[in-house]
XYZ file of C-alpha atoms in Angstrom:
697
model
C -51.705 -90.331 -14.759
C -53.646 -93.289 -13.534
C -55.922 -95.789 -15.149
C -59.537 -96.201 -14.120
C -59.120 -99.933 -13.860
C -61.349 -101.825 -11.491
C -59.827 -102.650 -8.132
C -61.269 -104.808 -5.401
C -60.923 -101.987 -2.884
C -63.193 -99.833 -5.037
C -66.914 -100.451 -5.433
C -67.514 -100.320 -9.136
C -71.291 -100.303 -9.136
C -73.547 -98.150 -7.031
C -76.959 -99.806 -6.798
C -78.639 -96.664 -5.428
C -81.230 -95.746 -8.021
C -82.297 -92.443 -6.469
C -79.424 -90.788 -4.541
C -80.486 -88.798 -1.500
C -77.368 -86.700 -0.903
C -79.377 -83.589 -1.776
C -81.470 -84.080 1.361
C -80.359 -82.690 4.739
C -79.506 -85.363 7.291
C -81.927 -86.370 10.026
C -85.456 -87.742 10.245
C -86.934 -84.301 10.894
C -85.743 -83.054 7.523
C -87.046 -86.235 5.866
C -90.445 -85.744 7.489
C -90.523 -82.124 6.324
C -89.887 -83.125 2.695
C -92.125 -86.230 2.571
C -95.764 -85.957 1.511
C -96.589 -89.422 2.862
C -95.389 -89.235 6.449
C -98.913 -89.823 7.842
C -99.065 -93.360 6.478
C -95.662 -94.489 7.821
C -96.827 -95.553 11.283
C -99.927 -97.478 10.046
C -97.718 -99.425 7.637
C -95.201 -100.363 10.322
C -98.012 -101.437 12.645
C -99.657 -103.578 9.972
C -96.352 -105.344 9.240
C -96.719 -106.898 12.722
C -100.465 -107.515 12.477
C -101.955 -110.908 13.320
C -103.994 -110.621 10.127
C -102.084 -112.004 7.128
C -103.984 -109.737 4.745
C -102.786 -106.678 6.625
C -99.181 -107.904 6.637
C -99.418 -108.528 2.897
C -100.892 -105.084 2.310
C -98.120 -103.422 4.329
C -95.345 -105.153 2.327
C -96.883 -104.001 -0.946
C -97.363 -100.471 0.405
C -93.658 -100.198 1.266
C -92.737 -101.066 -2.324
C -95.040 -98.392 -3.692
C -94.206 -95.634 -1.240
C -90.436 -95.640 -1.722
C -90.495 -95.277 -5.523
C -88.447 -92.171 -6.383
C -89.061 -90.915 -2.835
C -85.912 -90.923 -0.682
C -87.573 -88.863 2.072
C -90.275 -91.460 2.691
C -87.675 -94.215 2.431
C -85.658 -92.556 5.200
C -88.735 -92.284 7.415
C -89.466 -95.989 6.926
C -85.829 -96.806 7.739
C -86.157 -94.810 10.944
C -89.033 -97.079 11.964
C -86.961 -100.254 11.370
C -88.819 -101.259 8.225
C -85.821 -103.388 7.198
C -85.958 -105.541 10.316
C -89.744 -105.857 10.064
C -89.584 -107.000 6.438
C -86.805 -109.504 7.154
C -89.050 -111.001 9.843
C -91.775 -111.335 7.235
C -89.495 -113.521 5.055
C -90.286 -116.370 7.465
C -93.992 -115.543 7.603
C -96.507 -118.358 7.714
C -98.363 -116.873 4.741
C -96.744 -117.466 1.364
C -98.016 -114.274 -0.225
C -96.558 -112.255 2.659
C -92.979 -113.498 2.340
C -93.205 -113.176 -1.422
C -94.199 -109.496 -1.147
C -91.658 -108.924 1.646
C -88.884 -110.083 -0.695
C -90.156 -107.632 -3.327
C -90.158 -104.765 -0.847
C -86.633 -105.613 0.335
C -85.468 -105.826 -3.252
C -86.836 -102.337 -3.970
C -85.187 -100.999 -0.831
C -81.852 -102.427 -2.014
C -82.158 -100.760 -5.389
C -83.483 -97.435 -4.100
C -81.467 -97.279 -0.872
C -77.979 -98.402 -1.825
C -75.167 -99.550 0.425
C -76.463 -98.328 3.775
C -79.676 -100.326 3.564
C -77.835 -103.345 2.174
C -75.418 -103.226 5.108
C -78.334 -103.009 7.506
C -79.932 -106.050 5.880
C -76.725 -108.051 6.163
C -76.253 -107.087 9.815
C -79.836 -108.198 10.517
C -79.084 -111.649 9.057
C -81.107 -111.519 5.859
C -78.859 -114.184 4.327
C -80.318 -116.977 6.473
C -83.844 -116.836 5.003
C -82.484 -116.055 1.529
C -80.247 -119.122 1.605
C -83.227 -121.258 2.571
C -85.103 -120.001 -0.498
C -82.431 -121.135 -3.003
C -83.267 -124.884 -3.025
C -87.003 -124.096 -3.035
C -86.622 -121.870 -6.086
C -84.437 -124.462 -7.837
C -86.956 -127.232 -7.225
C -89.885 -125.154 -8.470
C -88.069 -124.007 -11.613
C -86.885 -127.539 -12.381
C -90.460 -128.728 -12.206
C -91.663 -125.935 -14.492
C -88.970 -126.709 -17.049
C -89.483 -130.464 -17.021
C -93.290 -130.361 -16.855
C -94.459 -126.890 -17.899
C -98.153 -127.880 -17.787
C -98.101 -128.968 -14.141
C -98.456 -125.418 -12.806
C -100.755 -122.602 -13.945
C -99.251 -119.538 -15.523
C -99.981 -117.331 -12.526
C -98.125 -119.707 -10.204
C -95.119 -119.756 -12.498
C -95.139 -115.968 -12.711
C -95.060 -115.664 -8.929
C -92.050 -117.985 -8.667
C -90.212 -116.173 -11.472
C -90.745 -112.788 -9.825
C -89.786 -114.161 -6.421
C -86.567 -115.642 -7.859
C -85.857 -112.270 -9.477
C -86.250 -110.487 -6.147
C -84.062 -112.918 -4.192
C -81.299 -112.824 -6.809
C -81.358 -109.014 -6.935
C -81.023 -108.773 -3.161
C -78.026 -111.143 -3.267
C -76.492 -109.050 -6.056
C -76.811 -105.842 -4.062
C -75.597 -107.428 -0.830
C -72.477 -108.790 -2.543
C -71.282 -105.233 -3.169
C -71.912 -104.040 0.367
C -68.732 -105.282 2.055
C -66.125 -108.010 1.919
C -67.853 -109.702 4.864
C -71.114 -109.897 2.944
C -69.322 -111.089 -0.194
C -67.494 -113.840 1.698
C -70.741 -114.975 3.279
C -72.421 -115.129 -0.139
C -69.450 -117.067 -1.506
C -70.126 -119.698 1.146
C -73.617 -120.248 -0.293
C -72.097 -121.415 -3.593
C -74.376 -119.573 -6.005
C -72.543 -120.315 -9.263
C -74.423 -123.553 -10.167
C -77.735 -121.940 -9.186
C -77.149 -118.824 -11.294
C -75.590 -120.622 -14.247
C -78.680 -122.830 -14.464
C -80.594 -119.708 -15.522
C -78.124 -119.193 -18.364
C -78.414 -122.787 -19.508
C -82.243 -122.742 -19.437
C -82.744 -119.156 -20.551
C -84.958 -120.083 -23.516
C -87.475 -121.627 -21.079
C -87.451 -118.868 -18.475
C -88.523 -115.199 -18.458
C -85.806 -112.952 -19.815
C -86.069 -110.575 -16.853
C -85.260 -113.353 -14.370
C -82.366 -114.627 -16.486
C -81.033 -111.068 -16.745
C -81.108 -110.712 -12.954
C -79.112 -113.939 -12.642
C -76.580 -112.592 -15.145
C -76.351 -109.306 -13.220
C -75.630 -111.221 -10.022
C -72.982 -113.323 -11.769
C -71.403 -110.212 -13.247
C -71.050 -108.631 -9.827
C -69.916 -111.817 -8.084
C -67.260 -112.535 -10.723
C -65.658 -109.108 -10.339
C -62.253 -109.742 -8.687
C -63.776 -112.599 -6.664
C -61.529 -115.640 -7.007
C -63.956 -118.417 -5.880
C -66.591 -117.411 -8.437
C -64.047 -116.759 -11.187
C -62.551 -120.227 -10.789
C -66.007 -121.771 -10.507
C -66.993 -120.390 -13.927
C -63.621 -120.547 -15.692
C -62.979 -124.204 -14.870
C -66.358 -125.455 -16.135
C -66.483 -125.792 -19.918
C -70.295 -126.111 -19.888
C -70.625 -122.769 -18.089
C -68.360 -121.003 -20.570
C -70.250 -122.581 -23.478
C -73.576 -121.328 -22.078
C -72.211 -117.810 -21.779
C -70.805 -117.841 -25.293
C -74.135 -119.130 -26.600
C -75.794 -115.979 -25.257
C -73.366 -113.851 -27.293
C -73.840 -115.947 -30.433
C -77.625 -115.750 -30.126
C -77.430 -111.969 -29.715
C -75.163 -111.602 -32.762
C -77.361 -113.870 -34.893
C -80.494 -111.916 -33.967
C -78.871 -108.580 -34.779
C -77.570 -109.936 -38.042
C -81.110 -110.858 -39.136
C -82.406 -107.345 -38.377
C -85.049 -108.673 -36.012
C -86.628 -106.620 -33.284
C -84.384 -107.178 -30.278
C -85.749 -107.052 -26.743
C -83.968 -104.438 -24.634
C -83.482 -107.048 -21.917
C -81.788 -109.352 -24.447
C -79.272 -106.620 -25.210
C -78.704 -106.053 -21.501
C -78.201 -109.795 -21.020
C -75.594 -109.905 -23.793
C -73.726 -106.955 -22.264
C -73.764 -108.607 -18.836
C -72.388 -111.829 -20.290
C -69.607 -109.818 -21.947
C -68.812 -108.413 -18.512
C -68.769 -111.896 -16.971
C -66.429 -113.212 -19.669
C -64.134 -110.224 -19.150
C -64.137 -110.841 -15.406
C -63.208 -114.524 -15.653
C -60.646 -114.222 -18.468
C -58.004 -115.352 -19.317
C -59.237 -118.833 -19.958
C -57.264 -122.066 -19.523
C -55.176 -123.146 -22.505
C -57.470 -126.129 -23.121
C -60.499 -123.824 -23.411
C -61.826 -122.983 -26.865
C -61.809 -119.309 -25.846
C -58.079 -119.301 -25.124
C -57.339 -118.616 -28.808
C -60.059 -115.995 -29.258
C -59.430 -112.243 -29.041
C -62.115 -111.661 -26.421
C -62.102 -107.872 -26.812
C -62.139 -107.647 -30.582
C -64.221 -110.674 -31.542
C -66.643 -111.066 -28.636
C -67.115 -108.000 -26.450
C -66.811 -104.958 -28.698
C -69.283 -106.241 -31.365
C -71.886 -106.331 -28.581
C -70.991 -103.074 -26.818
C -70.333 -100.694 -29.707
C -73.907 -100.909 -31.104
C -75.199 -100.093 -27.616
C -73.204 -96.909 -26.996
C -72.917 -95.526 -30.531
C -76.509 -94.741 -31.600
C -77.879 -93.549 -28.249
C -78.900 -89.878 -28.020
C -78.804 -88.629 -24.445
C -80.420 -85.241 -25.307
C -83.358 -87.008 -26.990
C -83.883 -89.316 -24.004
C -83.568 -86.384 -21.603
C -86.182 -84.352 -23.507
C -88.603 -87.286 -23.591
C -88.176 -87.952 -19.867
C -88.861 -84.297 -19.075
C -92.006 -84.375 -21.214
C -93.259 -87.587 -19.582
C -92.498 -86.233 -16.112
C -94.590 -83.140 -16.802
C -97.473 -85.314 -17.964
C -97.116 -87.529 -14.898
C -97.090 -84.537 -12.548
C -100.467 -83.444 -13.905
C -102.040 -86.824 -13.048
C -103.567 -87.429 -9.599
C -101.457 -89.613 -7.283
C -102.336 -93.307 -7.267
C -102.057 -93.776 -3.485
C -104.072 -91.050 -1.816
C -105.987 -93.260 0.545
C -104.434 -96.503 1.650
C -106.826 -99.213 2.666
C -106.724 -102.971 2.842
C -109.815 -103.147 0.669
C -108.076 -101.264 -2.127
C -104.566 -102.611 -1.700
C -102.023 -101.297 -4.191
C -100.522 -103.719 -6.671
C -96.739 -103.917 -6.632
C -96.546 -104.673 -10.364
C -99.042 -102.032 -11.498
C -97.606 -99.184 -13.555
C -99.229 -96.544 -15.667
C -98.269 -96.223 -19.355
C -96.126 -93.186 -18.457
C -94.317 -95.126 -15.723
C -93.700 -98.006 -18.127
C -92.137 -95.707 -20.728
C -90.042 -93.921 -18.098
C -88.781 -97.263 -16.829
C -87.958 -98.360 -20.380
C -85.920 -95.212 -20.976
C -84.180 -95.627 -17.626
C -83.322 -99.245 -18.456
C -81.874 -98.122 -21.790
C -79.614 -95.684 -19.945
C -78.638 -98.376 -17.417
C -77.639 -100.686 -20.276
C -75.457 -97.948 -21.750
C -73.908 -97.409 -18.316
C -73.293 -101.136 -17.946
C -71.637 -101.233 -21.374
C -69.339 -98.396 -20.364
C -68.381 -100.247 -17.174
C -67.265 -103.237 -19.232
C -65.559 -100.998 -21.781
C -63.591 -99.185 -19.067
C -61.766 -102.399 -18.263
C -60.988 -103.021 -21.929
C -59.608 -99.517 -22.401
C -57.351 -100.057 -19.377
C -55.474 -102.905 -21.081
C -52.337 -100.932 -21.802
C -49.607 -102.324 -24.037
C -46.927 -102.140 -21.370
C -49.058 -103.796 -18.712
C -49.615 -106.919 -20.760
C -46.238 -108.290 -19.734
C -46.386 -107.066 -16.142
C -46.487 -109.743 -13.510
C -49.604 -109.780 -11.390
C -49.200 -109.039 -7.741
C -50.282 -111.334 -4.953
C -53.906 -110.290 -5.330
C -53.931 -110.862 -9.047
C -53.917 -107.174 -9.944
C -51.529 -105.496 -12.302
C -48.650 -103.608 -10.796
C -49.873 -100.047 -10.942
C -47.772 -97.796 -8.784
C -48.891 -96.123 -5.624
C -48.901 -92.655 -7.098
C -51.513 -93.473 -9.694
C -49.790 -91.530 -12.446
C -46.338 -93.033 -12.933
C -47.651 -95.638 -15.371
C -47.720 -92.913 -18.014
C -44.359 -93.374 -19.753
C -43.845 -89.904 -21.120
C -40.877 -89.023 -23.273
C -38.643 -86.933 -21.093
C -35.076 -85.701 -21.224
C -32.616 -87.216 -18.802
C -29.773 -84.967 -17.803
C -27.606 -87.877 -16.669
C -25.594 -90.225 -18.821
C -25.854 -94.008 -18.571
C -23.203 -94.201 -15.859
C -24.927 -91.578 -13.733
C -22.234 -88.974 -14.446
C -23.114 -85.327 -14.700
C -23.526 -84.121 -18.270
C -21.352 -81.086 -17.493
C -18.514 -83.149 -18.911
C -20.491 -84.625 -21.775
C -21.207 -83.266 -25.195
C -24.673 -82.203 -26.222
C -24.903 -85.170 -28.567
C -24.513 -87.569 -25.628
C -27.725 -86.408 -23.992
C -29.993 -89.421 -23.540
C -33.719 -89.445 -24.109
C -35.451 -92.068 -22.012
C -39.013 -93.208 -22.546
C -39.527 -95.184 -19.369
C -39.319 -98.617 -20.979
C -36.571 -101.141 -20.354
C -35.636 -103.335 -23.263
C -37.810 -103.673 -26.344
C -41.056 -101.738 -26.407
C -43.958 -104.166 -26.711
C -45.990 -103.931 -29.875
C -49.375 -102.226 -29.573
C -52.103 -104.731 -28.871
C -55.196 -105.327 -30.960
C -57.178 -103.437 -28.350
C -54.972 -100.358 -28.604
C -55.362 -100.223 -32.375
C -59.149 -100.082 -32.138
C -59.328 -97.571 -29.299
C -59.501 -94.434 -31.502
C -62.739 -95.697 -33.104
C -64.414 -95.513 -29.700
C -63.539 -91.884 -28.974
C -66.316 -90.161 -30.935
C -69.280 -92.024 -29.371
C -67.712 -91.642 -25.932
C -67.350 -87.889 -26.362
C -71.061 -87.698 -27.189
C -71.822 -89.493 -23.919
C -69.680 -87.052 -21.932
C -71.670 -83.963 -22.906
C -74.317 -83.306 -20.210
C -78.024 -82.813 -20.865
C -80.540 -80.580 -19.095
C -81.366 -83.409 -16.679
C -77.779 -84.439 -15.942
C -77.031 -81.813 -13.311
C -80.184 -79.887 -12.352
C -79.628 -76.748 -10.254
C -78.897 -77.462 -6.592
C -82.066 -75.664 -5.502
C -84.281 -77.802 -7.753
C -85.102 -81.495 -7.622
C -84.831 -83.477 -10.819
C -88.213 -84.164 -12.460
C -87.102 -87.827 -12.652
C -84.246 -88.625 -10.239
C -83.502 -92.131 -11.647
C -82.774 -90.618 -15.063
C -80.556 -87.939 -13.537
C -78.671 -90.619 -11.584
C -78.183 -92.769 -14.690
C -77.078 -89.807 -16.832
C -74.494 -88.749 -14.245
C -73.139 -92.287 -14.117
C -72.871 -92.395 -17.910
C -70.910 -89.126 -18.060
C -68.484 -90.334 -15.379
C -68.022 -93.780 -16.896
C -67.554 -92.412 -20.436
C -64.820 -90.134 -19.088
C -63.145 -93.098 -17.392
C -63.090 -94.880 -20.748
C -61.570 -91.825 -22.439
C -59.018 -91.463 -19.658
C -57.862 -95.039 -20.246
C -57.900 -94.661 -24.023
C -55.668 -91.586 -24.054
C -53.406 -93.127 -21.450
C -53.087 -96.190 -23.678
C -52.342 -94.062 -26.720
C -49.824 -91.963 -24.772
C -47.977 -95.099 -23.686
C -47.308 -96.264 -27.263
C -45.834 -94.378 -30.210
C -48.509 -93.135 -32.603
C -46.731 -90.707 -34.964
C -49.651 -90.580 -37.393
C -52.000 -89.694 -34.553
C -49.761 -86.985 -33.120
C -49.334 -85.523 -36.583
C -53.102 -85.075 -36.923
C -53.141 -81.846 -34.932
C -56.598 -80.911 -36.205
C -58.113 -83.968 -34.525
C -56.233 -83.209 -31.319
C -57.577 -79.673 -31.219
C -61.111 -80.917 -31.919
C -60.928 -83.408 -29.045
C -59.553 -80.727 -26.732
C -62.330 -78.285 -27.674
C -65.026 -80.961 -27.293
C -63.848 -81.734 -23.780
C -63.905 -78.093 -22.734
C -67.344 -77.579 -24.274
C -68.685 -80.405 -22.113
C -66.896 -79.144 -18.992
C -68.265 -75.642 -19.506
C -71.771 -77.151 -19.584
C -71.050 -79.043 -16.363
C -69.839 -75.894 -14.626
C -67.690 -75.486 -11.543
C -70.414 -74.631 -9.012
C -71.030 -77.837 -7.054
C -73.991 -77.707 -4.674
C -75.691 -80.270 -2.450
C -76.710 -83.320 -4.443
C -74.347 -82.448 -7.306
C -71.385 -84.558 -6.198
C -71.271 -86.151 -9.628
C -69.988 -82.833 -10.993
C -66.903 -83.263 -8.833
C -66.399 -86.795 -10.169
C -66.694 -85.492 -13.736
C -64.045 -82.827 -13.210
C -61.611 -85.139 -11.450
C -61.680 -87.691 -14.261
C -61.836 -85.063 -17.010
C -58.535 -83.541 -15.860
C -56.928 -86.915 -16.511
C -58.483 -86.999 -19.986
C -57.129 -83.517 -20.725
C -53.678 -84.612 -19.592
C -53.821 -87.616 -21.913
C -54.877 -85.496 -24.896
C -52.198 -82.951 -24.019
C -49.491 -85.603 -23.978
C -50.435 -87.011 -27.375
C -50.636 -83.585 -29.023
C -48.020 -81.851 -26.881
C -46.763 -78.705 -28.581
C -49.803 -78.312 -30.834
C -52.386 -77.225 -28.235
C -52.237 -73.512 -27.481
C -52.887 -72.448 -23.880
C -56.168 -70.510 -23.766
C -56.138 -68.039 -20.882
C -59.578 -68.990 -19.511
C -58.761 -72.697 -19.604
C -55.395 -72.165 -17.953
C -57.052 -70.128 -15.205
C -59.636 -72.854 -14.585
C -56.881 -75.486 -14.316
C -54.906 -73.294 -11.928
C -57.942 -72.568 -9.768
C -58.888 -76.235 -9.692
C -55.335 -77.184 -8.788
C -55.265 -74.636 -5.972
C -58.556 -75.870 -4.502
C -57.843 -79.598 -4.856
C -57.039 -81.531 -1.690
C -56.033 -84.722 -3.486
C -52.318 -84.594 -4.397
C -52.833 -86.890 -7.391
C -55.471 -84.543 -8.796
C -52.990 -81.698 -8.410
C -50.419 -83.774 -10.288
C -52.873 -84.190 -13.163
C -53.542 -80.446 -13.282
C -49.818 -79.659 -13.290
C -49.187 -82.278 -15.976
C -51.896 -80.786 -18.177
C -50.476 -77.283 -17.737
C -47.022 -78.617 -18.626
C -48.355 -79.872 -21.979
C -49.965 -76.523 -22.785
C -46.798 -74.618 -21.879
C -44.919 -76.361 -24.694
C -46.835 -74.683 -27.509
C -43.936 -72.938 -29.324
C -45.685 -69.702 -30.262
C -47.557 -69.081 -26.981
C -44.908 -67.064 -25.172
C -47.352 -65.302 -22.846
C -49.146 -68.530 -21.993
C -45.840 -70.260 -21.355
C -44.782 -67.467 -19.011
C -47.999 -67.660 -16.981
C -47.782 -71.443 -16.596
C -44.063 -71.427 -15.830
C -44.497 -68.817 -13.110
C -47.288 -70.888 -11.595
C -45.109 -74.013 -11.606
C -42.303 -72.027 -9.963
C -44.719 -70.961 -7.210
C -45.051 -74.618 -6.206
C -41.315 -74.944 -5.505
C -39.631 -74.427 -2.133
C -37.193 -71.581 -1.559
C -34.038 -71.345 0.489
C -36.144 -70.245 3.457
C -39.610 -71.744 2.924
C -40.504 -75.398 2.167
C -43.215 -76.175 -0.359
C -46.699 -76.634 1.066
C -47.893 -78.630 -1.917
C -46.878 -82.119 -0.864
C -44.408 -84.553 -2.351
C -46.068 -85.702 -5.577
C -47.122 -82.257 -6.830
C -43.669 -80.840 -6.043
C -41.922 -83.599 -7.980
C -44.326 -83.101 -10.876
C -43.739 -79.343 -10.940
C -39.943 -79.752 -11.020
C -40.160 -82.393 -13.729
C -42.522 -80.189 -15.752
C -40.185 -77.186 -15.668
C -37.253 -79.327 -16.813
C -39.305 -80.775 -19.682
C -40.696 -77.409 -20.774
C -37.303 -75.727 -20.986
C -35.249 -78.714 -22.118
C -34.886 -77.178 -25.589
C -33.287 -73.758 -25.452
C -34.123 -73.157 -29.118
C -37.858 -72.939 -28.513
C -39.292 -69.411 -28.951
C -40.695 -69.424 -25.401
C -37.247 -70.056 -23.916
C -36.965 -66.280 -23.736
C -39.132 -66.539 -20.608
C -36.535 -68.741 -18.915
C -33.767 -66.266 -19.595
C -35.652 -63.043 -18.909
C -37.282 -64.447 -15.772
C -33.982 -65.760 -14.406
C -35.617 -69.150 -13.864
C -32.182 -70.700 -13.468
C -31.704 -68.797 -10.193
C -35.178 -69.744 -8.983
C -34.502 -73.412 -9.670
C -31.200 -73.185 -7.835
C -33.008 -71.876 -4.760
C -35.268 -74.935 -4.643
C -32.590 -77.636 -4.912
C -32.068 -78.133 -1.193
C -35.810 -78.175 -0.532
C -36.306 -80.799 -3.238
C -33.492 -82.885 -1.757
C -35.110 -82.807 1.679
C -38.494 -83.754 0.234
C -37.082 -86.717 -1.679
C -35.015 -87.790 1.323
C -38.188 -87.925 3.426
C -39.915 -90.450 1.111
C -40.034 -93.900 2.708
C -38.595 -96.301 0.151
C -40.317 -99.278 1.772
C -43.771 -97.734 1.548
C -43.470 -95.666 -1.640
C -40.781 -97.311 -3.720
C -41.922 -95.987 -7.110
C -42.287 -92.451 -5.801
C -38.841 -92.636 -4.212
C -37.273 -93.731 -7.498
C -39.047 -90.993 -9.445
C -38.145 -88.390 -6.827
C -34.463 -89.310 -6.946
C -34.512 -89.177 -10.747
C -36.119 -85.722 -10.785
C -33.739 -84.451 -8.076
C -30.690 -85.578 -10.031
C -32.086 -84.209 -13.279
C -32.722 -80.862 -11.597
C -29.113 -80.505 -10.458
C -27.757 -81.543 -13.854
C -30.245 -79.318 -15.689
C -29.186 -76.212 -13.749
C -25.537 -76.896 -14.535
C -26.373 -77.477 -18.179
C -28.223 -74.173 -18.467
C -25.371 -72.330 -16.789
C -22.924 -73.866 -19.224
C -24.968 -72.551 -22.156
C -24.397 -68.961 -20.937
C -27.363 -67.643 -22.896
C -28.175 -63.960 -22.527
C -31.664 -62.711 -21.776
């Protein structure tokens, strides 16, 4: 059962604001679904006009047309709008390259990785790099002599800096090539200057700089060392947190952007920790004393249903208003910063959701700090040693049917049976983080439950796609946090928690209530549903392990798990399903439920004539599950083992299991090989042990 820890190979953040997976591929389909296709060609032509006013108008028009409109964005892409706008970054007219940067920034946010990759391939970094010293010089002048430039001029520079920084942020998550190229620019001093001078600069621009730093410091050694080794940088970041805490403590009205900034700084500090021993932060519990006091007030009071209802109401009001861009003309050029009161409120609600999502991203990493991984040595890339299978890090209590010398227990007494918990030596004490994890469960469960806007029907478009995108991200990220929390709790002994069976049942029921609202029908544009289910199975497995034996198998839930397991193509997802079923099968009084699950697990096994078609990991999990379920012959459900002659069925699969384990390449899958050999040996010893009992059906 794997953690949802961040890995460099995985892109943590998806900058696409309005996903377009619900649209059929191809420009023809985009043209059919766009209401603005007639203006595409005039805009592209005016981007190359000899008249600077026309070029300026075209850049602004691009920004306006793509808002919440993936069809029109695709049509513009098909006409090489990216290349045309990049050319405008070196325009002779200042207002043109300023608006071109704004249009490219909006394309990054609304278009995601594909557009960002296109920008990188078309060498957008060259003009962007040239802007950095110009922006620094202008801002330095404003800070040192604020009266030397009019307010409008300062506003233009602030917005331009915001756009350039946002493009760099999005590009840095496009590919390793783009990230390495951005590393060569050396952005840390430039971005940290915004933190140091934040009281003299617009909060929105400072927040963009923090967002870029947060992304760049994620598993990126040059930036991590650049921040960690500079005491002034760390002090500036900590000052942001202290200012946020002081403001909250005085019950003042807090700007939403200030909260977002504090959350981003928490993420940066998490990314660059641990700090050198000479640092003042080296003795601070970063999770408990710095990060969680900022994040918990963000995720706890938010009501997703209330926000969803308000967004739906505003969207209906907006739909009844006439469109703002019916007739495009140079004389009446649209303003890129003009928004109606409805648009402003929608954006505010969206930003609130994005801040919650950001908080959950940071929290996911905290919840992944398992007690047993604290002493693990980092691998060559600086990552913790999680095994290849993605689930072996869960150290479940399991019976070993071999004694310490590897001898068969046929010759040993029952009292000599060893119970191994997967740890060697002393079990490490639970960390501070683990002790506070249960307090996070309730607000996270509230963020898992979907709203009406989370997963609109496949045949309908969301009334406000950015909200739907943000809500889906929140549900997924909240589940990742829960997955890590229950994995953490499963890895350490918590007798008082396991004894609270009422809480376990409540958590189990809450999860299934949310999953029933999500549903299993996944149509075009509803890929997030699949993500929810895949992570939720891991959460169910974690809950099942903590309260194993107290959760009764409900027939409908068991059937859903079986159907999901049968349809899954990912072997690790199948392992999670089988592990969850194993936990349910150990409810003492559910004899019928135990029988149904046990027969399903037996169907995974090979026979004397047919190998298993389930793959290596699921087969090993199924064998291990059957041994664990029937390790205690005194359980009421053991009658199923005897009446079903499971001992004979297990005997038939021994040779098939041996062949499967023998085929595992120890060099490539060392952990899986070790686990496979353990399960194989336990299977042989378990069969002999059951035969020796000579229990009658």
